[in-house]
Short mmCIF file of C-alpha atoms and ligand atoms in Angstrom, two decimals:
data_model
loop_
_atom_site.label_atom_id
_atom_site.label_comp_id
_atom_site.label_asym_id
_atom_site.label_seq_id
_atom_site.Cartn_x
_atom_site.Cartn_y
_atom_site.Cartn_z
CA MET F 57 -17.02 -14.09 13.22
CA SER F 58 -19.33 -11.77 11.31
CA ARG F 59 -18.38 -10.54 7.86
CA ALA F 60 -18.31 -6.95 9.14
CA ARG F 61 -15.65 -7.83 11.69
CA GLU F 62 -13.45 -9.56 9.11
CA LEU F 63 -13.24 -6.36 7.10
CA SER F 64 -10.53 -3.79 7.64
CA ALA F 65 -11.39 -0.48 9.31
CA ALA F 66 -11.54 1.09 5.83
CA PHE F 67 -14.90 -0.66 5.38
CA SER F 68 -16.34 -0.05 8.82
CA LEU F 69 -18.52 2.91 7.86
CA ALA F 70 -21.73 1.21 6.69
CA ALA F 71 -22.04 -0.90 9.84
CA ARG F 72 -21.27 2.08 12.02
CA LEU F 73 -23.87 4.32 10.40
CA ARG F 74 -26.53 1.59 10.38
CA SER F 75 -25.94 1.00 14.08
CA GLY F 76 -26.95 4.61 14.69
CA GLU F 77 -23.52 5.51 16.03
CA GLY F 78 -23.05 8.31 13.51
CA ALA F 79 -19.80 9.53 11.98
CA PHE F 80 -18.02 12.79 11.28
CA ALA F 81 -15.91 13.00 8.13
CA GLY F 82 -13.26 15.32 6.76
CA TRP F 83 -13.64 16.80 3.29
CA VAL F 84 -10.76 16.84 0.82
CA GLY F 85 -10.72 18.30 -2.68
CA HIS F 86 -6.95 18.51 -3.07
CA THR F 87 -4.81 15.88 -4.74
CA ASP F 88 -1.83 15.60 -2.40
CA THR F 89 -1.84 12.26 -0.59
CA ALA F 90 0.14 13.81 2.26
CA PHE F 91 -2.86 16.06 2.86
CA VAL F 92 -5.30 13.12 2.71
CA ASP F 93 -3.06 11.31 5.19
CA ALA F 94 -3.02 14.30 7.55
CA VAL F 95 -6.83 14.51 7.55
CA ALA F 96 -7.21 10.72 7.91
CA ARG F 97 -4.91 10.69 10.95
CA THR F 98 -7.15 13.01 12.97
CA PRO F 99 -10.01 11.81 15.22
CA LEU F 100 -12.41 12.21 12.24
CA ASP F 101 -14.11 8.90 11.39
CA ALA F 102 -13.84 9.04 7.60
CA VAL F 103 -12.65 11.14 4.67
CA VAL F 104 -14.76 12.37 1.75
CA LEU F 105 -12.78 12.80 -1.47
CA ASP F 106 -14.52 15.34 -3.72
CA MET F 107 -14.23 14.74 -7.47
CA GLN F 108 -17.14 17.09 -8.28
CA HIS F 109 -15.87 20.48 -7.15
CA GLY F 110 -12.49 19.35 -5.84
CA PHE F 111 -9.42 18.81 -7.99
CA LEU F 112 -9.11 15.03 -7.80
CA ASP F 113 -8.89 13.10 -11.05
CA ALA F 114 -9.12 9.30 -11.12
CA GLY F 115 -5.43 8.86 -10.25
CA ALA F 116 -5.64 11.18 -7.24
CA MET F 117 -8.83 9.47 -6.09
CA VAL F 118 -7.22 6.01 -6.27
CA ALA F 119 -4.20 7.29 -4.32
CA GLY F 120 -6.40 9.11 -1.81
CA VAL F 121 -8.50 6.01 -1.08
CA ALA F 122 -5.37 3.92 -0.51
CA THR F 123 -3.79 6.59 1.68
CA ALA F 124 -6.81 6.89 3.96
CA ALA F 125 -7.11 3.09 4.13
CA ALA F 126 -3.48 2.87 5.25
CA ALA F 127 -4.41 5.25 8.07
CA GLY F 128 -7.35 2.98 8.96
CA LYS F 129 -10.04 5.36 7.72
CA PRO F 130 -12.88 4.73 5.27
CA THR F 131 -13.31 7.01 2.27
CA VAL F 132 -16.48 8.17 0.58
CA VAL F 133 -15.96 9.52 -2.95
CA ARG F 134 -18.22 12.21 -4.40
CA VAL F 135 -18.22 11.88 -8.17
CA PRO F 136 -19.10 14.59 -10.73
CA VAL F 137 -22.76 14.96 -11.82
CA GLY F 138 -23.89 11.86 -13.70
CA ALA F 139 -20.44 10.20 -13.51
CA PHE F 140 -21.82 6.89 -12.32
CA ALA F 141 -19.03 4.88 -14.00
CA THR F 142 -16.55 6.81 -11.87
CA ALA F 143 -18.57 5.77 -8.81
CA SER F 144 -18.13 2.10 -9.83
CA ARG F 145 -14.44 2.70 -10.18
CA ALA F 146 -14.18 4.35 -6.76
CA LEU F 147 -15.78 1.26 -5.19
CA ASP F 148 -13.46 -1.01 -7.21
CA VAL F 149 -10.41 0.71 -5.72
CA GLY F 150 -11.67 0.55 -2.16
CA ALA F 151 -14.01 3.45 -1.38
CA ALA F 152 -16.46 2.54 1.39
CA GLY F 153 -19.11 4.71 -0.20
CA VAL F 154 -19.97 6.96 -3.13
CA ILE F 155 -22.01 10.15 -3.35
CA ALA F 156 -23.84 11.06 -6.57
CA PRO F 157 -24.73 14.78 -6.78
CA MET F 158 -27.93 16.34 -8.12
CA ILE F 159 -30.21 13.30 -7.93
CA ASP F 160 -33.63 14.65 -8.89
CA GLY F 161 -35.83 11.59 -8.59
CA ALA F 162 -36.18 7.83 -8.48
CA ASP F 163 -35.10 7.40 -12.12
CA ASP F 164 -31.77 9.15 -11.46
CA ALA F 165 -31.35 7.06 -8.31
CA ARG F 166 -32.02 3.79 -10.20
CA ARG F 167 -29.45 4.73 -12.87
CA PHE F 168 -26.90 5.35 -10.11
CA VAL F 169 -27.68 2.01 -8.44
CA GLU F 170 -27.17 0.24 -11.77
CA PHE F 171 -23.47 1.18 -11.56
CA VAL F 172 -22.75 0.65 -7.88
CA LYS F 173 -24.65 -2.51 -6.82
CA TYR F 174 -24.14 -6.00 -8.17
CA PRO F 175 -26.95 -8.03 -9.76
CA PRO F 176 -29.73 -8.63 -9.05
CA CYS F 177 -30.03 -5.17 -7.41
CA GLY F 178 -27.95 -3.34 -10.03
CA GLY F 179 -25.57 -4.08 -12.88
CA ARG F 180 -22.17 -3.27 -11.34
CA SER F 181 -19.35 -4.74 -13.41
CA TRP F 182 -16.84 -7.06 -11.75
CA GLY F 183 -13.34 -5.77 -10.94
CA PRO F 184 -12.91 -5.18 -7.18
CA GLY F 185 -9.37 -6.58 -6.82
CA ARG F 186 -7.96 -3.48 -5.16
CA ALA F 187 -10.97 -3.04 -2.88
CA MET F 188 -10.73 -6.69 -1.80
CA ALA F 189 -7.05 -6.18 -0.98
CA LEU F 190 -7.81 -3.10 1.14
CA ALA F 191 -10.66 -4.98 2.84
CA GLY F 192 -8.37 -7.90 3.64
CA MET F 193 -10.65 -10.26 1.74
CA SER F 194 -9.40 -12.92 -0.68
CA SER F 195 -12.57 -14.77 -1.64
CA PRO F 196 -14.36 -13.30 -4.71
CA ALA F 197 -17.52 -15.16 -3.71
CA GLU F 198 -17.44 -13.56 -0.30
CA TRP F 199 -16.93 -10.11 -1.81
CA LEU F 200 -19.80 -10.62 -4.24
CA ALA F 201 -22.08 -11.75 -1.44
CA GLY F 202 -21.21 -8.90 0.92
CA ALA F 203 -20.06 -5.83 -1.01
CA ASP F 204 -23.48 -4.32 -1.67
CA GLY F 205 -24.07 -4.34 2.06
CA PHE F 206 -20.82 -2.83 3.27
CA THR F 207 -20.43 -0.13 0.61
CA LEU F 208 -22.76 2.86 0.67
CA ALA F 209 -24.56 4.55 -2.22
CA PHE F 210 -25.62 8.07 -1.26
CA ALA F 211 -28.00 10.06 -3.50
CA MET F 212 -27.50 13.81 -3.09
CA ILE F 213 -30.56 15.87 -2.29
CA GLU F 214 -29.83 19.43 -3.35
CA THR F 215 -32.51 20.45 -5.83
CA ARG F 216 -36.22 21.31 -5.51
CA GLU F 217 -37.03 18.15 -7.48
CA GLY F 218 -34.81 15.99 -5.28
CA LEU F 219 -36.35 17.42 -2.11
CA ALA F 220 -39.88 16.78 -3.40
CA ALA F 221 -38.92 13.20 -4.34
CA VAL F 222 -36.87 12.33 -1.26
CA ASP F 223 -39.17 9.48 -0.17
CA GLU F 224 -39.23 7.93 -3.67
CA ILE F 225 -35.43 8.22 -3.87
CA LEU F 226 -35.05 6.58 -0.46
CA ALA F 227 -37.39 3.79 -1.57
CA VAL F 228 -35.11 2.79 -4.47
CA GLU F 229 -33.51 -0.56 -3.72
CA GLY F 230 -29.76 -0.16 -3.58
CA ILE F 231 -29.82 3.46 -2.40
CA ASP F 232 -28.35 3.24 1.11
CA GLY F 233 -28.97 6.83 2.04
CA VAL F 234 -29.25 10.45 1.03
CA PHE F 235 -26.62 13.16 1.39
CA VAL F 236 -27.71 16.79 1.46
CA GLY F 237 -25.86 19.62 -0.28
CA PRO F 238 -27.13 22.62 1.71
CA ASN F 239 -25.48 25.20 -0.56
CA ASP F 240 -27.20 24.02 -3.72
CA LEU F 241 -30.42 23.33 -1.82
CA CYS F 242 -30.46 26.92 -0.57
CA ILE F 243 -29.80 28.23 -4.08
CA ALA F 244 -32.59 26.03 -5.46
CA LEU F 245 -35.15 26.92 -2.80
CA THR F 246 -34.49 30.66 -3.19
CA ASP F 247 -34.53 30.48 -7.00
CA GLY F 248 -30.92 31.54 -7.15
CA ALA F 249 -31.22 34.46 -4.72
CA LYS F 250 -29.09 33.11 -1.86
CA VAL F 251 -26.30 30.74 -1.01
CA GLU F 252 -26.66 30.51 2.76
CA PRO F 253 -26.26 26.86 3.75
CA GLU F 254 -26.99 27.62 7.42
CA ALA F 255 -30.11 29.77 6.81
CA ASP F 256 -32.92 29.14 9.31
CA PHE F 257 -35.50 28.41 6.60
CA LEU F 258 -33.49 25.28 5.65
CA ASP F 259 -33.88 23.73 9.10
CA ALA F 260 -37.36 22.31 8.50
CA PRO F 261 -36.55 20.65 5.15
CA LEU F 262 -33.27 19.34 6.55
CA ALA F 263 -34.93 17.83 9.61
CA ARG F 264 -37.56 16.29 7.33
CA ILE F 265 -34.90 14.68 5.13
CA ALA F 266 -33.11 13.17 8.15
CA ALA F 267 -36.44 11.89 9.53
CA SER F 268 -37.46 10.43 6.15
CA ALA F 269 -34.19 8.51 5.92
CA LYS F 270 -34.64 7.12 9.41
CA ALA F 271 -38.25 6.14 8.65
CA ALA F 272 -37.06 4.35 5.50
CA GLY F 273 -34.41 2.47 7.49
CA LYS F 274 -31.66 4.24 5.55
CA VAL F 275 -28.91 6.66 6.50
CA SER F 276 -28.69 10.43 6.10
CA GLY F 277 -25.62 12.51 5.42
CA ILE F 278 -24.96 16.20 4.96
CA PHE F 279 -22.19 18.69 4.28
CA GLY F 280 -21.39 20.73 7.40
CA GLY F 281 -19.44 23.88 6.68
CA SER F 282 -17.98 24.34 10.17
CA GLY F 283 -17.46 22.44 13.39
CA ALA F 284 -20.37 24.17 15.10
CA ARG F 285 -22.70 23.57 12.15
CA ALA F 286 -21.67 19.90 11.97
CA GLY F 287 -22.68 19.49 15.63
CA VAL F 288 -26.07 21.10 14.97
CA LEU F 289 -26.65 18.84 11.96
CA ARG F 290 -25.81 15.72 13.95
CA ARG F 291 -28.29 16.84 16.64
CA MET F 292 -30.85 17.39 13.88
CA GLY F 293 -30.62 13.65 13.18
CA PHE F 294 -28.08 13.27 10.40
CA ASP F 295 -25.92 10.13 10.68
CA PHE F 296 -22.99 11.10 8.47
CA VAL F 297 -21.86 14.70 8.78
CA THR F 298 -18.85 16.24 7.11
CA VAL F 299 -16.94 18.88 9.06
CA GLY F 300 -15.53 21.82 7.10
CA TRP F 301 -13.26 21.33 4.10
CA ASP F 302 -9.56 21.25 3.39
CA VAL F 303 -8.86 24.89 2.53
CA GLY F 304 -11.01 25.85 5.51
CA TYR F 305 -8.85 23.63 7.78
CA VAL F 306 -5.74 25.55 6.73
CA GLN F 307 -7.40 28.95 6.91
CA THR F 308 -9.12 28.46 10.26
CA GLY F 309 -5.95 26.89 11.69
CA ILE F 310 -3.86 29.84 10.58
CA ALA F 311 -6.46 32.38 11.74
CA ALA F 312 -6.58 30.75 15.21
CA MET F 313 -2.79 30.68 15.43
CA LEU F 314 -2.47 34.30 14.32
CA ALA F 315 -5.07 35.36 16.89
CA GLU F 316 -2.95 33.66 19.57
CA THR F 317 0.16 35.26 18.13
CA ARG F 318 -1.38 38.74 18.27
CA GLU F 319 -2.66 38.21 21.79
CA VAL F 320 0.78 37.23 23.06
CA GLU F 321 2.44 40.00 21.03
CA ASN F 322 0.08 42.59 22.54
CA VAL F 323 0.06 41.48 26.19
CA GLY F 324 3.69 40.38 26.22
CA GLU F 325 3.02 37.03 27.91
CA ILE F 326 6.39 35.60 26.98
CA SER F 327 9.00 36.94 29.38
CA ASP F 328 12.09 35.84 27.57
CA GLY F 329 13.53 39.21 26.80
CA TYR F 330 11.45 40.09 23.73
C1 3PY D 298 -23.64 21.66 -1.46
O1 3PY D 298 -23.73 22.19 -0.34
O2 3PY D 298 -24.37 21.94 -2.41
C2 3PY D 298 -22.67 20.62 -1.67
O3 3PY D 298 -22.67 20.00 -2.70
C3 3PY D 298 -21.64 20.40 -0.61
O4 3PY D 298 -20.38 20.42 -1.18
MG1 MG D 299 -23.85 20.76 -4.23
#
Protein backbone atom coordinates (compact mmCIF):
# COMPACT_ATOMS: atom_id res chain seq x y z
CA MET A 1 0.00 0.00 0.00
CA SER A 2 1.38 3.42 -0.88
CA ARG A 3 2.18 5.92 1.84
CA ALA A 4 -0.45 8.30 0.45
CA ARG A 5 -3.17 5.69 0.94
CA GLU A 6 -2.15 5.00 4.54
CA LEU A 7 -2.74 8.62 5.44
CA SER A 8 -6.08 9.89 6.67
CA ALA A 9 -8.21 12.06 4.38
CA ALA A 10 -6.88 15.12 6.25
CA PHE A 11 -3.61 14.65 4.34
CA SER A 12 -5.03 13.81 0.94
CA LEU A 13 -4.62 17.27 -0.56
CA ALA A 14 -1.05 17.15 -1.90
CA ALA A 15 -1.62 13.91 -3.81
CA ARG A 16 -4.91 15.17 -5.15
CA LEU A 17 -3.47 18.45 -6.43
CA ARG A 18 -0.39 16.78 -7.92
CA SER A 19 -2.62 14.34 -9.77
CA GLY A 20 -4.20 17.31 -11.53
CA GLU A 21 -7.60 16.62 -10.00
CA GLY A 22 -7.86 20.10 -8.51
CA ALA A 23 -9.63 21.13 -5.32
CA PHE A 24 -12.00 23.80 -4.09
CA ALA A 25 -11.58 25.03 -0.52
CA GLY A 26 -13.63 27.04 1.93
CA TRP A 27 -12.12 30.07 3.63
CA VAL A 28 -12.51 30.64 7.37
CA GLY A 29 -11.22 33.57 9.41
CA HIS A 30 -13.47 33.07 12.43
CA THR A 31 -12.49 31.18 15.55
CA ASP A 32 -15.59 29.11 16.30
CA THR A 33 -14.93 25.41 15.70
CA ALA A 34 -18.65 24.87 15.06
CA PHE A 35 -18.26 27.17 12.05
CA VAL A 36 -15.14 25.33 10.84
CA ASP A 37 -17.07 22.07 11.22
CA ALA A 38 -20.01 23.43 9.21
CA VAL A 39 -17.72 24.48 6.34
CA ALA A 40 -15.76 21.21 6.47
CA ARG A 41 -18.96 19.17 6.22
CA THR A 42 -19.93 20.66 2.85
CA PRO A 43 -18.83 19.20 -0.52
CA LEU A 44 -15.79 21.55 -0.45
CA ASP A 45 -12.53 19.57 -0.59
CA ALA A 46 -10.55 21.47 2.03
CA VAL A 47 -10.66 24.40 4.46
CA VAL A 48 -8.25 27.35 4.56
CA LEU A 49 -7.83 28.83 8.04
CA ASP A 50 -6.71 32.46 7.76
CA MET A 51 -4.39 33.73 10.51
CA GLN A 52 -3.30 36.77 8.46
CA HIS A 53 -6.49 38.78 8.10
CA GLY A 54 -8.81 36.40 9.96
CA PHE A 55 -9.19 36.30 13.72
CA LEU A 56 -7.56 32.95 14.48
CA ASP A 57 -4.81 32.86 17.07
CA ALA A 58 -2.68 29.75 17.60
CA GLY A 59 -5.28 28.10 19.86
CA ALA A 60 -8.10 28.63 17.36
CA MET A 61 -5.89 27.37 14.53
CA VAL A 62 -5.03 24.17 16.44
CA ALA A 63 -8.72 23.60 17.21
CA GLY A 64 -9.74 24.41 13.63
CA VAL A 65 -7.26 21.94 12.13
CA ALA A 66 -8.49 19.17 14.45
CA THR A 67 -12.14 19.99 13.75
CA ALA A 68 -11.73 19.82 9.98
CA ALA A 69 -9.69 16.61 10.29
CA ALA A 70 -12.52 15.04 12.31
CA ALA A 71 -14.81 15.88 9.39
CA GLY A 72 -12.32 14.21 7.02
CA LYS A 73 -11.12 17.44 5.41
CA PRO A 74 -7.58 18.77 4.99
CA THR A 75 -6.71 22.25 6.22
CA VAL A 76 -4.33 24.78 4.76
CA VAL A 77 -3.28 27.52 7.19
CA ARG A 78 -2.39 31.01 5.99
CA VAL A 79 -0.01 32.58 8.49
CA PRO A 80 0.65 36.31 9.03
CA VAL A 81 3.39 38.00 6.95
CA GLY A 82 6.80 36.57 7.86
CA ALA A 83 5.37 34.28 10.58
CA PHE A 84 7.23 31.24 9.35
CA ALA A 85 7.50 29.73 12.86
CA THR A 86 3.70 29.73 12.99
CA ALA A 87 3.71 27.83 9.69
CA SER A 88 5.91 25.14 11.30
CA ARG A 89 3.50 24.97 14.17
CA ALA A 90 0.48 24.62 11.87
CA LEU A 91 2.15 21.63 10.20
CA ASP A 92 3.04 20.17 13.62
CA VAL A 93 -0.64 20.18 14.63
CA GLY A 94 -1.85 18.60 11.41
CA ALA A 95 -2.31 21.19 8.67
CA ALA A 96 -1.94 19.65 5.22
CA GLY A 97 -0.45 22.86 3.90
CA VAL A 98 0.65 26.37 4.77
CA ILE A 99 0.43 29.64 2.85
CA ALA A 100 3.00 32.40 3.42
CA PRO A 101 1.78 35.85 2.26
CA MET A 102 3.77 38.55 0.48
CA ILE A 103 6.65 36.42 -0.82
CA ASP A 104 8.66 38.82 -2.97
CA GLY A 105 11.44 36.61 -4.28
CA ALA A 106 13.53 33.47 -3.96
CA ASP A 107 15.20 34.64 -0.73
CA ASP A 108 11.82 35.02 1.01
CA ALA A 109 10.79 31.62 -0.35
CA ARG A 110 13.98 29.95 0.93
CA ARG A 111 13.46 31.45 4.41
CA PHE A 112 9.92 30.04 4.41
CA VAL A 113 11.14 26.59 3.33
CA GLU A 114 13.68 26.61 6.16
CA PHE A 115 10.75 26.44 8.62
CA VAL A 116 8.42 24.03 6.86
CA LYS A 117 10.60 21.30 5.30
CA TYR A 118 12.86 18.90 7.15
CA PRO A 119 16.60 18.62 6.44
CA PRO A 120 18.24 18.41 4.02
CA CYS A 121 15.70 20.59 2.14
CA GLY A 122 14.98 22.92 5.07
CA GLY A 123 15.54 23.15 8.81
CA ARG A 124 12.09 22.29 10.20
CA SER A 125 12.28 21.41 13.88
CA TRP A 126 10.92 18.07 15.07
CA GLY A 127 7.58 17.95 16.93
CA PRO A 128 4.81 16.51 14.72
CA GLY A 129 3.09 14.34 17.36
CA ARG A 130 -0.35 15.81 16.80
CA ALA A 131 -0.02 15.77 13.01
CA MET A 132 1.06 12.11 13.12
CA ALA A 133 -1.99 11.29 15.24
CA LEU A 134 -4.33 13.02 12.77
CA ALA A 135 -2.58 11.27 9.88
CA GLY A 136 -2.99 7.90 11.57
CA MET A 137 0.77 7.36 11.50
CA SER A 138 2.76 6.02 14.45
CA SER A 139 6.27 5.66 13.03
CA PRO A 140 8.44 8.81 13.44
CA ALA A 141 10.79 7.48 10.76
CA GLU A 142 7.91 7.15 8.34
CA TRP A 143 6.72 10.67 9.11
CA LEU A 144 10.20 12.09 8.63
CA ALA A 145 10.57 10.29 5.32
CA GLY A 146 7.19 11.34 3.95
CA ALA A 147 6.02 14.61 5.53
CA ASP A 148 7.78 16.99 3.15
CA GLY A 149 5.97 15.28 0.30
CA PHE A 150 2.46 15.21 1.67
CA THR A 151 2.38 18.70 3.22
CA LEU A 152 2.28 21.72 0.94
CA ALA A 153 4.24 24.97 1.19
CA PHE A 154 2.54 27.71 -0.83
CA ALA A 155 4.32 31.02 -1.49
CA MET A 156 1.85 33.86 -2.02
CA ILE A 157 2.25 35.92 -5.17
CA GLU A 158 0.59 39.26 -4.55
CA THR A 159 3.20 41.95 -5.12
CA ARG A 160 4.91 43.37 -8.22
CA GLU A 161 8.19 41.86 -7.02
CA GLY A 162 6.61 38.45 -6.42
CA LEU A 163 4.99 38.47 -9.86
CA ALA A 164 8.29 39.37 -11.54
CA ALA A 165 10.07 36.60 -9.60
CA VAL A 166 7.43 33.89 -9.92
CA ASP A 167 9.69 31.49 -11.84
CA GLU A 168 12.57 31.91 -9.36
CA ILE A 169 10.15 31.37 -6.45
CA LEU A 170 8.75 28.23 -8.10
CA ALA A 171 12.31 26.97 -8.64
CA VAL A 172 13.08 27.02 -4.90
CA GLU A 173 13.36 23.46 -3.62
CA GLY A 174 10.71 22.87 -0.99
CA ILE A 175 8.21 25.35 -2.42
CA ASP A 176 5.34 23.12 -3.56
CA GLY A 177 3.34 25.82 -5.24
CA VAL A 178 2.26 29.42 -5.42
CA PHE A 179 -0.99 30.93 -4.16
CA VAL A 180 -2.21 34.20 -5.63
CA GLY A 181 -3.80 37.00 -3.62
CA PRO A 182 -5.71 38.85 -6.36
CA ASN A 183 -6.74 41.75 -4.11
CA ASP A 184 -3.20 42.70 -3.15
CA LEU A 185 -1.94 41.93 -6.65
CA CYS A 186 -4.49 44.35 -8.10
CA ILE A 187 -3.51 47.01 -5.57
CA ALA A 188 0.18 46.47 -6.37
CA LEU A 189 -0.23 46.52 -10.15
CA THR A 190 -2.33 49.70 -10.05
CA ASP A 191 0.02 51.42 -7.58
CA GLY A 192 -2.70 51.56 -4.99
CA ALA A 193 -5.43 52.89 -7.28
CA LYS A 194 -7.76 49.87 -7.32
CA VAL A 195 -8.80 46.82 -5.38
CA GLU A 196 -10.66 44.86 -8.05
CA PRO A 197 -9.62 41.22 -7.77
CA GLU A 198 -11.70 40.24 -10.81
CA ALA A 199 -10.48 43.06 -13.10
CA ASP A 200 -9.87 41.96 -16.70
CA PHE A 201 -6.29 43.26 -16.74
CA LEU A 202 -5.38 40.63 -14.10
CA ASP A 203 -6.37 37.73 -16.35
CA ALA A 204 -3.10 37.64 -18.31
CA PRO A 205 -0.79 37.69 -15.25
CA LEU A 206 -3.01 35.15 -13.49
CA ALA A 207 -2.98 32.76 -16.44
CA ARG A 208 0.79 33.18 -16.67
CA ILE A 209 1.24 32.29 -12.99
CA ALA A 210 -0.88 29.13 -13.36
CA ALA A 211 1.06 28.15 -16.50
CA SER A 212 4.42 28.81 -14.82
CA ALA A 213 3.49 26.55 -11.91
CA LYS A 214 2.44 23.78 -14.27
CA ALA A 215 5.65 24.16 -16.29
CA ALA A 216 7.67 23.92 -13.06
CA GLY A 217 5.80 20.75 -12.06
CA LYS A 218 4.30 22.55 -9.06
CA VAL A 219 0.78 23.49 -8.04
CA SER A 220 -1.05 26.80 -8.28
CA GLY A 221 -3.65 28.18 -5.91
CA ILE A 222 -5.69 31.36 -5.75
CA PHE A 223 -8.31 33.14 -3.68
CA GLY A 224 -11.67 33.15 -5.46
CA GLY A 225 -14.09 35.70 -4.08
CA SER A 226 -17.29 34.05 -5.33
CA GLY A 227 -18.53 30.76 -6.70
CA ALA A 228 -18.59 32.06 -10.27
CA ARG A 229 -15.09 33.52 -9.98
CA ALA A 230 -13.75 30.29 -8.47
CA GLY A 231 -15.05 28.40 -11.52
CA VAL A 232 -13.36 30.85 -13.89
CA LEU A 233 -10.08 30.55 -11.98
CA ARG A 234 -10.17 26.76 -12.12
CA ARG A 235 -10.77 26.96 -15.89
CA MET A 236 -7.82 29.36 -16.11
CA GLY A 237 -5.64 26.51 -14.84
CA PHE A 238 -5.41 26.95 -11.09
CA ASP A 239 -5.32 23.68 -9.13
CA PHE A 240 -6.37 24.90 -5.68
CA VAL A 241 -9.10 27.51 -5.66
CA THR A 242 -10.80 28.94 -2.61
CA VAL A 243 -14.50 29.75 -2.91
CA GLY A 244 -15.73 32.87 -1.09
CA TRP A 245 -15.16 33.39 2.62
CA ASP A 246 -17.02 32.82 5.84
CA VAL A 247 -18.82 36.15 6.29
CA GLY A 248 -19.71 35.99 2.61
CA TYR A 249 -21.26 32.51 3.12
CA VAL A 250 -23.58 33.92 5.78
CA GLN A 251 -24.39 37.08 3.85
CA THR A 252 -25.02 35.43 0.49
CA GLY A 253 -27.04 32.68 2.19
CA ILE A 254 -29.22 35.22 3.96
CA ALA A 255 -29.56 37.39 0.84
CA ALA A 256 -30.68 34.35 -1.22
CA MET A 257 -33.16 33.31 1.47
CA LEU A 258 -34.56 36.82 1.80
CA ALA A 259 -34.98 37.07 -1.96
CA GLU A 260 -37.01 33.83 -1.84
CA THR A 261 -38.94 35.17 1.13
CA ARG A 262 -39.83 38.39 -0.70
CA GLU A 263 -40.83 36.51 -3.84
CA VAL A 264 -43.23 34.28 -1.93
CA GLU A 265 -44.50 37.21 0.13
CA ASN A 266 -45.23 39.20 -3.04
CA VAL A 267 -46.79 36.49 -5.22
CA GLY A 268 -48.52 34.71 -2.36
CA GLU A 269 -47.38 31.22 -3.37
CA ILE A 270 -48.21 29.70 -0.01
CA SER A 271 -51.94 29.05 0.14
CA ASP A 272 -52.26 28.29 3.79
CA GLY A 273 -54.44 31.17 4.79
CA TYR A 274 -51.78 33.89 5.07
C1 LIG B 1 -5.55 38.79 -1.56
O1 LIG B 1 -6.42 38.70 -2.44
O2 LIG B 1 -4.68 39.65 -1.53
C2 LIG B 1 -5.50 37.79 -0.52
O3 LIG B 1 -4.58 37.77 0.25
C3 LIG B 1 -6.66 36.85 -0.40
O4 LIG B 1 -7.13 36.85 0.90
MG1 LIG C 1 -3.33 39.43 0.23
